[in-house]
Short mmCIF file of C-alpha atoms and ligand atoms in Angstrom, two decimals:
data_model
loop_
_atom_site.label_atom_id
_atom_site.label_comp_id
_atom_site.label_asym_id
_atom_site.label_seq_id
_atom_site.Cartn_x
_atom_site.Cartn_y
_atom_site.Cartn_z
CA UNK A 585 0.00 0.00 0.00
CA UNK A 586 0.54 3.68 -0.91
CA UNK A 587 3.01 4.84 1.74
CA UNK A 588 2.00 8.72 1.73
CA UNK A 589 -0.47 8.70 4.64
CA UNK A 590 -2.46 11.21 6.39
CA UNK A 591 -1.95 10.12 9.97
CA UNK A 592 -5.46 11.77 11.96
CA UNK A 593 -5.19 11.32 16.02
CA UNK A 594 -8.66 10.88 17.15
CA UNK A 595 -7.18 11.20 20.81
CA UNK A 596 -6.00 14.73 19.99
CA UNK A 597 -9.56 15.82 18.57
CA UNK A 598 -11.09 14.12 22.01
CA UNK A 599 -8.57 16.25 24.01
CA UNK A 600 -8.87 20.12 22.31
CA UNK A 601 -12.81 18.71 23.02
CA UNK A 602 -12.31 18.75 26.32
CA UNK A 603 -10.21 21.42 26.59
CA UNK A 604 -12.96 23.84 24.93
CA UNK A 605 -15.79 22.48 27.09
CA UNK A 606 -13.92 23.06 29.81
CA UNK A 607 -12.94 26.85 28.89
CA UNK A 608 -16.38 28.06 28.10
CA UNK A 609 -18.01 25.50 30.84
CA UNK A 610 -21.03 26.64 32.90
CA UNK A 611 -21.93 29.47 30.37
CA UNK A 612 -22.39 27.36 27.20
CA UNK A 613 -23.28 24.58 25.29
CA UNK A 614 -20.36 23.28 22.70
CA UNK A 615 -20.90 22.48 19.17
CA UNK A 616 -18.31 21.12 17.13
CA UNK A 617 -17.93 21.82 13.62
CA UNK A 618 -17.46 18.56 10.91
CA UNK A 619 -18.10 20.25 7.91
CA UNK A 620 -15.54 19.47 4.64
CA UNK A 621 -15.02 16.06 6.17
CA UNK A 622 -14.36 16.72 9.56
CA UNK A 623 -11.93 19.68 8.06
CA UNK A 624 -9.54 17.13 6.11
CA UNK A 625 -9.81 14.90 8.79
CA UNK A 626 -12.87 12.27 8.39
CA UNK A 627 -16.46 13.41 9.04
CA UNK A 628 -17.37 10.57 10.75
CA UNK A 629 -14.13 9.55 13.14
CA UNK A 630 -14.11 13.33 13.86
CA UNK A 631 -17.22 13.30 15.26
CA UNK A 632 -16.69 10.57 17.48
CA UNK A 633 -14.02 11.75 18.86
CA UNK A 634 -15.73 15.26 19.98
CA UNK A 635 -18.74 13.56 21.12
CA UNK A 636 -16.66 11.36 23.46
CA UNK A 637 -14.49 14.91 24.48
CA UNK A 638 -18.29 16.12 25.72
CA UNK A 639 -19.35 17.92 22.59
CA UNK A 640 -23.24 18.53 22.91
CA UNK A 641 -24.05 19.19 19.49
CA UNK A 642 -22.18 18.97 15.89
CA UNK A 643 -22.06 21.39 13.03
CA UNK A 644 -22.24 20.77 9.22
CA UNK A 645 -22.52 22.63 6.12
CA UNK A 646 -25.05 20.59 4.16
CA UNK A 647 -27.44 17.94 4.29
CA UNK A 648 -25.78 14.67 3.12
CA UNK A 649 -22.96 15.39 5.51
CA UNK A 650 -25.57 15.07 8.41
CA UNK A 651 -27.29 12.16 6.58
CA UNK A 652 -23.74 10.60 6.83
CA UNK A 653 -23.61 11.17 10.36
CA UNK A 654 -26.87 10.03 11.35
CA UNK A 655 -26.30 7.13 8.55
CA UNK A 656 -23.21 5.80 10.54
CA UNK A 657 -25.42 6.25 14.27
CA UNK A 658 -24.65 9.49 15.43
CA UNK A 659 -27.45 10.04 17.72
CA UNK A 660 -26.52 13.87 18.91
CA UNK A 661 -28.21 17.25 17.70
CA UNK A 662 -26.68 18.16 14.01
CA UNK A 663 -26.78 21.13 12.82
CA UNK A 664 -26.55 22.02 8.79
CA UNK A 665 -25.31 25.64 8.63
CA UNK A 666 -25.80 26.55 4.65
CA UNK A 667 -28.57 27.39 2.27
CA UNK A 668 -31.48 24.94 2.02
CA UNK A 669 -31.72 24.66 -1.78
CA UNK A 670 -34.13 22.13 -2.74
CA UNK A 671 -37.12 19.71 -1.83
CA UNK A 672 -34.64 16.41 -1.79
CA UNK A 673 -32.04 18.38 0.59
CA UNK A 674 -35.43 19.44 2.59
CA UNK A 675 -36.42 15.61 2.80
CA UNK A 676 -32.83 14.57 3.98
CA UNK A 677 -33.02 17.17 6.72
CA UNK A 678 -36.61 16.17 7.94
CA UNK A 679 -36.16 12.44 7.77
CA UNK A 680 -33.12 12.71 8.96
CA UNK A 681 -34.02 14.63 12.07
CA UNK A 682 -30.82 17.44 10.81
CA UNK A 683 -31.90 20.91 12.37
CA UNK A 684 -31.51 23.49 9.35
CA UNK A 685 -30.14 27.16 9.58
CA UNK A 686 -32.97 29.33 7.39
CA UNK A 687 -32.97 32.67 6.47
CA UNK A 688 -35.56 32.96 3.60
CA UNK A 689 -39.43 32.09 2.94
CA UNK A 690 -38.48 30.21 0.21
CA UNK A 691 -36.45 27.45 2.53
CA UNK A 692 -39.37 27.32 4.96
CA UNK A 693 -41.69 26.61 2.39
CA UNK A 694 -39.36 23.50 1.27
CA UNK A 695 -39.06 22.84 4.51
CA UNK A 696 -42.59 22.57 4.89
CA UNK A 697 -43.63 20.70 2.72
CA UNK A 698 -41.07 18.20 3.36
CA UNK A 699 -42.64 18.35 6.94
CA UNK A 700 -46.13 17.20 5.72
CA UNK A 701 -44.18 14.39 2.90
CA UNK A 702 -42.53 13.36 6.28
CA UNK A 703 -45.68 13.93 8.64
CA UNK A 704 -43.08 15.34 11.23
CA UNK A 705 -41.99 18.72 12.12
CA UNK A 706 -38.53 20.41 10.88
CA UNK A 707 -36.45 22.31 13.30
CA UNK A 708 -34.50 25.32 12.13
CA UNK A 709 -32.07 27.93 13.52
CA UNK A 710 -32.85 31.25 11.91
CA UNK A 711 -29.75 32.75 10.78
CA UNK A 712 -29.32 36.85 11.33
CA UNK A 713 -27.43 38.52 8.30
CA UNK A 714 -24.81 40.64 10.59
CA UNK A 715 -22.02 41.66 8.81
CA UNK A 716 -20.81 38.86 6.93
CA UNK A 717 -23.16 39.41 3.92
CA UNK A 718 -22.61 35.96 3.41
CA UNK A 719 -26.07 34.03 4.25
CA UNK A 720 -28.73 35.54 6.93
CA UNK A 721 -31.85 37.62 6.97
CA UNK A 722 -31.46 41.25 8.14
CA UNK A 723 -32.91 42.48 11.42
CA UNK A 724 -35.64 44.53 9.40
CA UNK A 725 -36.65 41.21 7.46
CA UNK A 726 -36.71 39.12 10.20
CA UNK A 727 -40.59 40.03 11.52
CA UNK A 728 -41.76 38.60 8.16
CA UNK A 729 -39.95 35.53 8.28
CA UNK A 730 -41.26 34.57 11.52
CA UNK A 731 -44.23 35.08 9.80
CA UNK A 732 -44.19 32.95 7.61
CA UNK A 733 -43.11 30.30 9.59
CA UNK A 734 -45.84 30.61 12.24
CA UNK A 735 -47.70 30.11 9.01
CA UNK A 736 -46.71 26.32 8.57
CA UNK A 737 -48.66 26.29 11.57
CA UNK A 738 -45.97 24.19 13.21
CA UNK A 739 -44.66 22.34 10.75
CA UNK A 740 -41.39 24.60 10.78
CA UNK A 741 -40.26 25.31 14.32
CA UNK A 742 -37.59 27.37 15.60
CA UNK A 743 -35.13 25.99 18.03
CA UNK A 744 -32.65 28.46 17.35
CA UNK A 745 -30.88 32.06 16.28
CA UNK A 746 -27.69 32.39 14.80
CA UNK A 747 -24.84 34.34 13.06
CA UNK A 748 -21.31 34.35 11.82
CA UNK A 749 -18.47 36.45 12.86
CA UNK A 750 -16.47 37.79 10.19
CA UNK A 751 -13.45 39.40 12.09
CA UNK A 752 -13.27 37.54 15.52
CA UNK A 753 -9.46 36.06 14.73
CA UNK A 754 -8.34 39.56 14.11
CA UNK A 755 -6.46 42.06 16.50
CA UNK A 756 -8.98 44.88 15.99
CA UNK A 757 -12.55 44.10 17.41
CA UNK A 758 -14.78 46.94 16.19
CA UNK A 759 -16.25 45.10 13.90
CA UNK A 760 -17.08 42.12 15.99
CA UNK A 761 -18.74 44.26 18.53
CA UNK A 762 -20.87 46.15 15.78
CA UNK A 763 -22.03 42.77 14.87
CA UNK A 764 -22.85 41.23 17.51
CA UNK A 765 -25.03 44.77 18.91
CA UNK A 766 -27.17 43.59 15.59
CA UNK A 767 -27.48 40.26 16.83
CA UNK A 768 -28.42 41.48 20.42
CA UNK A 769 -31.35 42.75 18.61
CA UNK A 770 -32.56 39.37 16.61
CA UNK A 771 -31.76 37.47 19.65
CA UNK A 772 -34.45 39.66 21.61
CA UNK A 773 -37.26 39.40 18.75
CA UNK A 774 -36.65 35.48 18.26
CA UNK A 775 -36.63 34.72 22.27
CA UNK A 776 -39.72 37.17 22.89
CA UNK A 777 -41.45 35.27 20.39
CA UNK A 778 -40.43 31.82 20.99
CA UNK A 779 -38.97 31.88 24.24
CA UNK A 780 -35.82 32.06 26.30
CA UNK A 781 -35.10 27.99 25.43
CA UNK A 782 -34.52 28.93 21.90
CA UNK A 783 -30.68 28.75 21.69
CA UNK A 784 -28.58 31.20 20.74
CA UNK A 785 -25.10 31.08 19.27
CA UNK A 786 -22.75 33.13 17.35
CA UNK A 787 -19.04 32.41 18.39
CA UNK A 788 -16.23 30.58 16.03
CA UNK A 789 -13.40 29.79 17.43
CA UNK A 790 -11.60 33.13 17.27
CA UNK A 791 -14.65 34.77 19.21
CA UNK A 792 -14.12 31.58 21.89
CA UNK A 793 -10.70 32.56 22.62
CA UNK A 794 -11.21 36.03 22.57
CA UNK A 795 -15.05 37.16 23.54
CA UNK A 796 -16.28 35.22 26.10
CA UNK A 797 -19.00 37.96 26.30
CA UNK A 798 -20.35 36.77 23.56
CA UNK A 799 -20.87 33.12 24.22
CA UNK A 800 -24.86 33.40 23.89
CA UNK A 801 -26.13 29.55 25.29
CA UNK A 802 -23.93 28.01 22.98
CA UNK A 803 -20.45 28.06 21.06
CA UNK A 804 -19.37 26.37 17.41
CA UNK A 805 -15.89 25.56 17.30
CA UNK A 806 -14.33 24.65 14.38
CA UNK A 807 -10.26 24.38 13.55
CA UNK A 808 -9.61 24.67 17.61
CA UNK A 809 -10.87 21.34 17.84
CA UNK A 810 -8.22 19.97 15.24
CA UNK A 811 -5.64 21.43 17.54
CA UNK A 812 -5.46 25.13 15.39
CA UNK A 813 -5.74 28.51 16.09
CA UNK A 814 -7.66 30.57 13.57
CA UNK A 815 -5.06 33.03 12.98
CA UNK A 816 -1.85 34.36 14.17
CA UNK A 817 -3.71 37.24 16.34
CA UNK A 818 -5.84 35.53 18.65
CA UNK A 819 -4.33 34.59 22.58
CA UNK A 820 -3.24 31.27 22.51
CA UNK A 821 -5.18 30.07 25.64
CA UNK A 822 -5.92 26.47 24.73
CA UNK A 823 -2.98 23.71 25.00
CA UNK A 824 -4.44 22.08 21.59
CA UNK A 825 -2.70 19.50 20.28
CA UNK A 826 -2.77 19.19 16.19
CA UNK A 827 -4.91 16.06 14.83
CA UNK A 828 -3.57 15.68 11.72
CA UNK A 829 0.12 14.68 10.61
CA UNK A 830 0.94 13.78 6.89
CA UNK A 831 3.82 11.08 6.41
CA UNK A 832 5.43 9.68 3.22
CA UNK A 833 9.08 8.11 2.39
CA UNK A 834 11.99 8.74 0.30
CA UNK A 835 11.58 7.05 -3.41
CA UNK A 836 14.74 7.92 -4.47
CA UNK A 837 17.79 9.46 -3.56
CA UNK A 838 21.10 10.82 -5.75
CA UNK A 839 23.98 13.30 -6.00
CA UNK A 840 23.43 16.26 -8.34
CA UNK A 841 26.37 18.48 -9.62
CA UNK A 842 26.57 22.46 -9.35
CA UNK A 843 24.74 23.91 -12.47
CA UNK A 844 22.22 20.80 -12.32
CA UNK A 845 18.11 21.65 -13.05
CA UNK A 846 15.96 19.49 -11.02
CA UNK A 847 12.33 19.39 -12.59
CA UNK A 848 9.78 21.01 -14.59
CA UNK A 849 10.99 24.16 -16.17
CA UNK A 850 13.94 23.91 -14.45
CA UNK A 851 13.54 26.49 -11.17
CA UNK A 852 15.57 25.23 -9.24
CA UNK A 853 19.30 24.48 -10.40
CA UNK A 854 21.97 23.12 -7.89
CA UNK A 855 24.50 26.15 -6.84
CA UNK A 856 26.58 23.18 -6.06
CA UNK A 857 27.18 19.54 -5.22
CA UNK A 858 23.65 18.24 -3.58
CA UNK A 859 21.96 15.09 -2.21
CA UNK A 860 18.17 15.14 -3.37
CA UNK A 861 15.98 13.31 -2.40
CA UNK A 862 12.52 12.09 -4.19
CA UNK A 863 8.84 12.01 -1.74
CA UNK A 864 5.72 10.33 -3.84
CA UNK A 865 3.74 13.02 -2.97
CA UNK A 866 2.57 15.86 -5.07
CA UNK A 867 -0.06 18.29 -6.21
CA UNK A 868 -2.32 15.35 -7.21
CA UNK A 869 -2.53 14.65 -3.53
CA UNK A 870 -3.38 18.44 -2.55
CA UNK A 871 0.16 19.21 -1.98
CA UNK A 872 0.22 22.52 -3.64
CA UNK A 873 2.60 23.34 -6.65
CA UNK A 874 2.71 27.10 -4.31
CA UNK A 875 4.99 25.01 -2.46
CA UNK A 876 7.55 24.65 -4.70
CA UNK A 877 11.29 26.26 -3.80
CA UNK A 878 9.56 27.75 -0.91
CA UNK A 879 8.77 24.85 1.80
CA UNK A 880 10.26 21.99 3.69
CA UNK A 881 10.05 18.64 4.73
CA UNK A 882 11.84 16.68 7.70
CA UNK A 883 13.66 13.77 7.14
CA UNK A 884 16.19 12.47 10.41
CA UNK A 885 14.36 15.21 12.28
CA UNK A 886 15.95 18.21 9.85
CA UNK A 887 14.48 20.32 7.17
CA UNK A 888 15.06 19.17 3.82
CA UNK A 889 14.13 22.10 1.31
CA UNK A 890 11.92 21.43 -1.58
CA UNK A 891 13.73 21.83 -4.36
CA UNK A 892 12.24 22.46 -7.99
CA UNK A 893 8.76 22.87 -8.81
CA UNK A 894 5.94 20.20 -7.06
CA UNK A 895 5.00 17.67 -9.90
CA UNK A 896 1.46 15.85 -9.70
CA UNK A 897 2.69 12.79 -7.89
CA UNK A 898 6.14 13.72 -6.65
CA UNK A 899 8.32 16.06 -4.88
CA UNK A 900 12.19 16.69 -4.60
CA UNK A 901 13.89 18.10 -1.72
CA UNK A 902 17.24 18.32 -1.18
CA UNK A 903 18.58 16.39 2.11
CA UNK A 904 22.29 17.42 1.95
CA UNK A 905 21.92 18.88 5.41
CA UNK A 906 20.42 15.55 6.93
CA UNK A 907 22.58 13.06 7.30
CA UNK A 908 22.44 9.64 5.85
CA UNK A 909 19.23 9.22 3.63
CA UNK A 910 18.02 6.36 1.86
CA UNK A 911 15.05 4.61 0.16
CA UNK A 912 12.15 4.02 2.36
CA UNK A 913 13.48 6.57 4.97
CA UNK A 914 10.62 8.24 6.70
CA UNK A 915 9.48 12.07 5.23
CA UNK A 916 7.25 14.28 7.64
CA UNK A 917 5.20 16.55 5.73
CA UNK A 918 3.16 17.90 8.55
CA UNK A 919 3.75 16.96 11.80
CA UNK A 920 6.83 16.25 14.53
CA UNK A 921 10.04 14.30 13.88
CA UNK A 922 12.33 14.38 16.41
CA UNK A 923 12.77 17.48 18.17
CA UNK A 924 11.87 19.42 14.54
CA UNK A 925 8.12 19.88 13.17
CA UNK A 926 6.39 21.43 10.55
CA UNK A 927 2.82 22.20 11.17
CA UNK A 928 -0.17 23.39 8.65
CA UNK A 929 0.22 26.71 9.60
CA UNK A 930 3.43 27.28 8.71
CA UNK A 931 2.96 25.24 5.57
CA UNK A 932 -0.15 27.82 4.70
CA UNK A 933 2.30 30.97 5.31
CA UNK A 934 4.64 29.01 1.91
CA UNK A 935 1.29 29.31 -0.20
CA UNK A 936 0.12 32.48 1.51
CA UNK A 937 -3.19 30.76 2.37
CA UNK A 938 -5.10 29.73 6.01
CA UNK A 939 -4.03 26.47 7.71
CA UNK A 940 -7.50 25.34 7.53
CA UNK A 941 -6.91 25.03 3.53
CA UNK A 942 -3.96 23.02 3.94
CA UNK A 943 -5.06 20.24 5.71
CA UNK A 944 -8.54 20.10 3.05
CA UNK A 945 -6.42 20.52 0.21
CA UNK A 946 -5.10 16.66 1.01
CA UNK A 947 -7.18 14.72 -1.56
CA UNK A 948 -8.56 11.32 -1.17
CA UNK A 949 -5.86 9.83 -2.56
CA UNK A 950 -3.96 10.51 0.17
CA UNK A 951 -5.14 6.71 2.64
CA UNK A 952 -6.24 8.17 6.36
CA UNK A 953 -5.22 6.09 8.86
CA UNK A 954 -7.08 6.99 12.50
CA UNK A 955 -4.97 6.32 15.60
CA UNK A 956 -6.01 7.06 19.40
CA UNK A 957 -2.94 8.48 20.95
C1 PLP B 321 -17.07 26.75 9.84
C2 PLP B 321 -17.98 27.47 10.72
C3 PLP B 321 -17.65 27.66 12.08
C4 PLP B 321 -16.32 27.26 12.67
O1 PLP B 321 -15.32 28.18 12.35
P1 PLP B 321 -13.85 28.02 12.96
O2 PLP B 321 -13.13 29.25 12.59
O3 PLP B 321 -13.26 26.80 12.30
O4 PLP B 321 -14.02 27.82 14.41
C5 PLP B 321 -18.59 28.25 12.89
N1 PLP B 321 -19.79 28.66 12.38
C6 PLP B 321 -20.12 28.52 11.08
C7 PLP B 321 -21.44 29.02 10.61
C8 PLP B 321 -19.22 27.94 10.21
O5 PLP B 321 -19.55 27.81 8.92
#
């Protein structure tokens, strides 16, 4: 079997669990976010391991990933945060007992009448447009959407109020704070009409770290559970431990001369006498060509430079600076060997992206192998 593996440490999701529930304990219920496949990680294994860390409820982005849930006997609250687009995502939500986020007549009508197919109520959240201008209804809309669904006569009923935070990793929290005075406001109309049960939530995992103030009955935490923080500004008050870790091994392994091209187009040309090595591993597997002559691998716990430009299946890096290396010789992509590691936020900085990207960019190809340690 392939040996490029993306190692994912159910343990270490279980832990940054815990660790979360314990920060925002007493004041809030935890939701964990599986969306993209448990972010790179596996939906399903993911959510085991946050249930078991004492997550209450978990987050997804669209219906089948909640059907797969449920499908493999997740019996907790789910939550499916996008836009309800059709009567067959409607029916998987109903049937499959998936609370919906709505913020539009049109989804409560699907919703509806996937109710009365079902002959059993759907639950949504209503989510409050508050600065994102990504999905929500405005404050001034929000009367008439109630509306309407009081009109399904309680075939649609709200459970909950929501929105998204579009600045909570960053330094500056202006922004946040005019948010969340909008959401104040929605929060107020929803409870007085529904009641103070109806749960409230707005924080990411930047806001968790940072705004405990605004905490509402419940908090969604997303790349803080895979052991992340969500950007280089926020306080680093969680111990988290990274889930994932990306392995491979040398393929090959020679001696290049000065004035030597290794690769496509030739970037990369040897200013003198190298060892480089070959990793089976390449932008076919998510590992971005935006890596190339700027990142590093470890092999005998040292960084070994890539060297030339990422091809679809393969990399080279140049291991003159570690020692004896040979064919089969363990690579760390992401992840610790030794006393050295590389983790997915430094391997974002290379490609000027989020570490959140790195770790989803990993295609399929690349085997997952759970461990518990
Ligand atoms: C993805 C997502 C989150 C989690 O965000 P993180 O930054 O990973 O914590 C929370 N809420 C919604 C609506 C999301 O889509």
């Amino acid at each position: 079997m392939r040996p490029t593996v993306a190692w994912i440490n159910n343990g270490a999701i279980r832990r940054n669990t815990e660790k979360i529930k314990e920060y925002v304990a007493g004041s809030a219920r935890l939701m964990i976010m599986v969306k993209a496949d448990g972010y790179g990680h596996g939906i399903v294994n993911s959510a085991y391991a946050a249930l078991a860390g004492g997550a209450d409820a978990l987050g997804v982005a669209i219906p089948e990933e909640g059907a797969e849930l449920r499908n493999s006997g997740v019996r907790a609250p789910i939550l499916s945060v996008g836009a309800l687009l059709n009567a067959d995502d409607a029916d998987t939500v109903v049937t499959g007992s998936i609370t919906q986020g709505v913020f539009d007549a049109r989804a409560v009508r699907l919703l509806a009448d996937a109710a009365a197919r079902a002959n059993r109520p759907a639950d949504v959240h209503i989510k409050v447009e508050t600065g994102m201008n990504r999905l929500g209804v405005r404050n001034e809309d929000l009367p008439a959407l109630l509306d309407a669904i009081d009109a399904t006569n309680g075939a649609v009923r709200v459970r909950g109020v929501f929105t998204h935070f579009a600045t909570s990793d960053a330094a500056d929290k202006k922004y946040v704070y005019e948010q969340d005075a909008r959401f104040r406001a929605a929060v107020e109309t929803v409870k007085a009409r529904y009641g103070r049960q109806v749960l409230a939530h707005a924080s990411c995992s930047g806001a968790i770290l940072e705004l405990p103030a605004m905490r509402y009955d419940m908090v969604r935490a997303g790349i803080i559970a895979y052991g992340y923080y969500p950007g280089p500004d926020v306080r680093k008050s969680l111990d988290l431990e990274p889930a994932f870790s990306l392995r491979s091994v040398v393929s090959n392994v020679k001696t290049v001369e000065a004035g030597e091209a290794i690769g496509y187009s030739r970037t990369f040309v040897a200013p003198g006498k190298m060892r480089i090595a070959t990793v089976p591993i390449g932008y076919g597997d998510g590992y971005r060509v935006a890596y190339s002559n700027k990142g590093h691998m470890l092999v005998n716990g040292r960084p070994a430079p890539i060297t030339g430009r990422v091809c679809m299946d393969q990399t080279m890096i140049d291991v003159t600076g570690c020692g004896d290396v040979h064919i089969g010789d363990e690579v760390v992509l992401i992840g610790r060997q030794g006393e050295a590691c590389v983790w997915a936020d430094e391997v974002a900085a290379w490609a000027d992206t989020i570490c959140y990207e790195v770790m989803l960019s990993i295609s399929p190809r690349v085997r997952r192998v759970c461990i518990d340690e």
